[in-house]
């Protein structure tokens, strides 16, 4: 079945450090891939997405590239800020599976000043 | 894009009572979903709300406990019935539009 495996947290970084949160997936067909972010006390927000192989999603300095050969969608940011402290979720939609979202377990990020 | 208004945002309820959560979408969305999120954990899908037919429930969730309505393409409700403290959680609705999922702000439920 479809699944998403996400790097376990918590991740703690200093401000301006480089961030990578790994995400790999298994899916039949050609899923769309997403990163969602949940800031403390808030709802889920779409951070970025990619709908086909080699697409790069980007937003707020974050990037992730859809790598079909390695079935990965790693999230990166070159210089994190304290305001990036949140929980990050990797997810996929398999068009053939009633369009349900399949979620990773989430990675908590804490950025210290 | 789509905006989903979910209410109530939070509630404290007595055990044995029921709470109905509403979600209103500003666009017509074919698929709507209801999730539960325990603190510090990922989302667990409760059910898919189908317009014009009964909801489709995931393993471990039943209609008698979580009845769902979906009268049209912009609205859905989830009722948490006969609540117990174990039902304390955040409940989220979601709609999918053009391969992107949008979420309500969530309902933080505490059962005492």
Coordinates of C-alpha atoms in Angstrom, one line a residue:
Chain A
X1 CA 0.0 0.0 0.0
X2 CA 0.9 3.7 -0.1
X3 CA 3.0 5.1 2.7
X4 CA 5.2 8.0 3.7
X5 CA 8.2 7.7 5.9
X6 CA 9.5 10.8 7.4
X7 CA 12.6 11.7 9.5
X8 CA 11.9 11.4 13.2
X9 CA 12.2 14.5 15.3
X10 CA 12.5 16.5 17.3
X11 CA 15.1 18.5 15.3
X12 CA 16.8 21.3 17.1
X13 CA 18.9 23.9 15.2
X14 CA 20.4 27.3 15.7
X15 CA 19.2 30.2 13.7
X16 CA 20.8 30.4 10.2
X17 CA 21.6 26.7 10.2
X18 CA 20.8 24.5 7.2
X19 CA 17.8 22.3 7.4
X20 CA 17.0 19.0 5.8
X21 CA 14.0 16.9 6.7
X22 CA 14.0 13.6 4.9
X23 CA 10.8 12.1 3.3
X24 CA 10.5 9.0 1.2
X25 CA 7.4 7.4 -0.1
X26 CA 5.9 4.2 -1.6
X27 CA 3.0 4.5 -4.0
X28 CA 1.4 3.0 -7.0
X29 CA 1.2 5.3 -10.0
X30 CA 2.3 8.9 -9.9
X31 CA 1.3 10.6 -6.7
X32 CA 1.4 14.3 -5.9
X33 CA 3.7 15.2 -3.0
X34 CA 3.2 17.8 -0.3
X35 CA 4.8 19.4 2.7
X36 CA 2.4 20.8 5.3
X37 CA 3.4 22.9 8.2
X38 CA 1.7 23.4 11.6
X39 CA 2.8 26.3 13.7
X40 CA 2.2 26.1 17.4
X41 CA -1.5 26.5 18.2
X42 CA -2.5 26.8 14.5
X43 CA -4.0 24.7 11.8
X44 CA -2.3 22.9 9.0
X45 CA -1.0 25.0 6.1
X46 CA 0.3 23.9 2.7
X47 CA 4.0 24.8 2.5
X48 CA 4.8 23.5 -0.9
X49 CA 3.9 20.8 -3.4
X50 CA 5.1 19.0 -6.5
X51 CA 2.9 17.1 -8.9
X52 CA 5.3 15.3 -11.2
X53 CA 8.8 13.9 -11.2
X54 CA 11.7 16.5 -11.1
X55 CA 9.3 19.3 -10.1
X56 CA 10.7 21.5 -7.4
X57 CA 8.2 23.1 -4.9
X58 CA 9.3 26.2 -3.1
X59 CA 7.9 28.6 -0.6
X60 CA 9.2 30.9 2.2
X61 CA 12.8 29.8 1.4
X62 CA 11.9 26.1 1.7
X63 CA 12.4 23.8 -1.3
X64 CA 11.7 20.1 -2.1
X65 CA 12.3 18.2 -5.3
X66 CA 10.2 15.3 -6.4
X67 CA 12.7 12.5 -7.1
X68 CA 11.1 9.5 -8.6
X69 CA 14.3 7.5 -8.9
X70 CA 14.8 7.6 -5.1
X71 CA 11.1 8.0 -4.2
X72 CA 12.0 11.0 -2.1
X73 CA 10.8 14.5 -1.4
X74 CA 13.2 16.0 1.1
X75 CA 12.5 19.4 2.6
X76 CA 15.4 21.9 2.7
X77 CA 16.1 25.4 3.8
X78 CA 19.4 27.2 3.6
X79 CA 19.0 29.4 6.7
X80 CA 16.3 28.7 9.3
X81 CA 14.8 31.3 11.5
X82 CA 13.2 31.1 14.9
X83 CA 9.8 31.6 13.2
X84 CA 10.3 28.4 11.3
X85 CA 9.8 26.4 14.6
X86 CA 6.8 24.2 13.8
X87 CA 5.8 20.6 12.9
X88 CA 6.4 19.6 9.3
X89 CA 4.4 16.9 7.6
X90 CA 5.2 15.1 4.4
X91 CA 2.2 13.7 2.5
X92 CA 1.1 12.3 -0.8
X93 CA -2.2 12.0 -2.7
X94 CA -2.5 9.0 -4.9
X95 CA -5.0 9.8 -7.6
X96 CA -6.0 6.2 -7.7
X97 CA -6.8 5.8 -4.0
X98 CA -10.0 7.9 -3.6
X99 CA -7.6 10.9 -3.4
X100 CA -6.9 10.3 0.3
X101 CA -3.9 12.0 1.7
X102 CA -1.3 9.7 3.1
X103 CA 0.6 11.3 5.9
X104 CA 4.0 11.0 7.4
X105 CA 4.3 11.1 11.2
X106 CA 5.5 14.7 11.3
X107 CA 8.9 16.2 12.3
X108 CA 9.0 18.8 15.0
X109 CA 11.6 21.6 14.4
X110 CA 12.8 23.9 17.1
X111 CA 15.0 26.8 16.1
X112 CA 17.0 28.5 18.8
X113 CA 18.2 32.1 18.6
Chain B
X1 CA -7.5 27.9 -3.5
X2 CA -10.2 27.2 -1.0
X3 CA -10.9 28.5 2.5
X4 CA -12.6 26.2 5.0
X5 CA -14.3 27.7 8.0
X6 CA -14.6 25.3 10.9
X7 CA -16.5 25.8 14.1
X8 CA -16.4 25.6 17.0
X9 CA -12.7 26.2 17.4
X10 CA -12.7 24.6 20.8
X11 CA -15.1 23.2 23.3
X12 CA -15.2 21.6 26.7
X13 CA -17.9 18.9 27.0
X14 CA -19.3 16.6 29.6
X15 CA -18.9 12.9 29.1
X16 CA -21.9 11.2 27.6
X17 CA -22.9 14.3 25.6
X18 CA -22.4 14.9 21.8
X19 CA -20.8 17.7 19.9
X20 CA -21.3 18.6 16.2
X21 CA -18.5 20.2 14.3
X22 CA -19.2 22.1 11.1
X23 CA -17.1 22.9 8.1
X24 CA -18.1 25.4 5.4
X25 CA -16.0 25.6 2.2
X26 CA -16.0 28.7 0.0
X27 CA -15.6 26.5 -3.1
X28 CA -17.3 23.3 -4.3
X29 CA -15.0 20.4 -3.4
X30 CA -15.7 16.8 -4.4
X31 CA -13.8 15.2 -1.6
X32 CA -14.0 16.1 2.1
X33 CA -12.3 14.3 4.9
X34 CA -12.4 14.3 8.7
X35 CA -9.3 13.7 10.7
X36 CA -8.3 13.4 14.4
X37 CA -5.0 14.6 15.7
X38 CA -3.7 13.8 19.1
X39 CA -1.3 16.2 20.6
X40 CA 2.2 15.9 19.1
X41 CA 1.0 13.2 16.6
X42 CA 0.1 12.9 13.0
X43 CA -3.3 12.9 11.5
X44 CA -5.6 9.9 11.6
X45 CA -8.3 9.8 9.0
X46 CA -11.7 9.1 10.5
X47 CA -13.8 9.1 7.3
X48 CA -14.4 10.4 3.8
X49 CA -17.6 12.5 3.6
X50 CA -19.4 11.7 0.4
X51 CA -22.0 14.0 -1.0
X52 CA -25.3 12.3 -1.4
X53 CA -24.3 9.0 0.2
X54 CA -23.1 7.6 3.5
X55 CA -19.6 8.4 4.6
X56 CA -16.8 5.9 4.2
X57 CA -15.2 5.1 7.6
X58 CA -11.7 4.0 8.3
X59 CA -10.9 1.0 10.4
X60 CA -11.6 1.7 14.1
X61 CA -14.2 4.3 13.4
X62 CA -18.0 3.7 13.1
X63 CA -21.0 5.7 12.0
X64 CA -22.8 5.4 15.4
X65 CA -19.9 7.1 17.2
X66 CA -19.0 9.6 14.4
X67 CA -22.0 10.3 12.3
X68 CA -21.2 12.6 9.3
X69 CA -23.4 14.6 7.1
X70 CA -22.5 16.0 3.6
X71 CA -25.7 17.7 2.2
X72 CA -23.8 19.5 -0.6
X73 CA -20.4 20.2 -2.1
X74 CA -19.6 23.0 0.3
X75 CA -20.6 21.8 3.7
X76 CA -20.1 18.9 6.1
X77 CA -20.6 18.1 9.8
X78 CA -19.0 15.5 12.1
X79 CA -20.7 14.6 15.4
X80 CA -18.7 13.0 18.2
X81 CA -21.4 11.0 20.1
X82 CA -21.6 9.8 23.7
X83 CA -18.2 11.4 24.4
X84 CA -15.6 10.0 26.8
X85 CA -12.3 11.6 27.9
X86 CA -10.6 9.4 25.3
X87 CA -12.3 11.5 22.6
X88 CA -10.3 14.5 23.7
X89 CA -8.4 15.6 20.6
X90 CA -8.2 18.0 17.7
X91 CA -10.6 17.3 14.9
X92 CA -9.9 18.7 11.5
X93 CA -11.9 18.8 8.3
X94 CA -10.2 18.9 4.9
X95 CA -11.3 19.4 1.3
X96 CA -9.3 18.6 -1.9
X97 CA -9.4 21.0 -4.8
X98 CA -7.2 20.6 -7.8
X99 CA -4.9 18.0 -6.1
X100 CA -4.3 20.3 -3.1
X101 CA -5.8 19.7 0.4
X102 CA -7.1 22.6 2.4
X103 CA -7.9 22.4 6.1
X104 CA -10.1 24.0 8.6
X105 CA -8.5 25.5 11.6
X106 CA -9.4 22.5 13.8
X107 CA -11.7 22.0 16.8
X108 CA -9.9 21.4 20.1
X109 CA -12.2 19.1 22.1
X110 CA -11.8 18.4 25.8
X111 CA -14.1 15.9 27.4
X112 CA -14.4 16.1 31.2

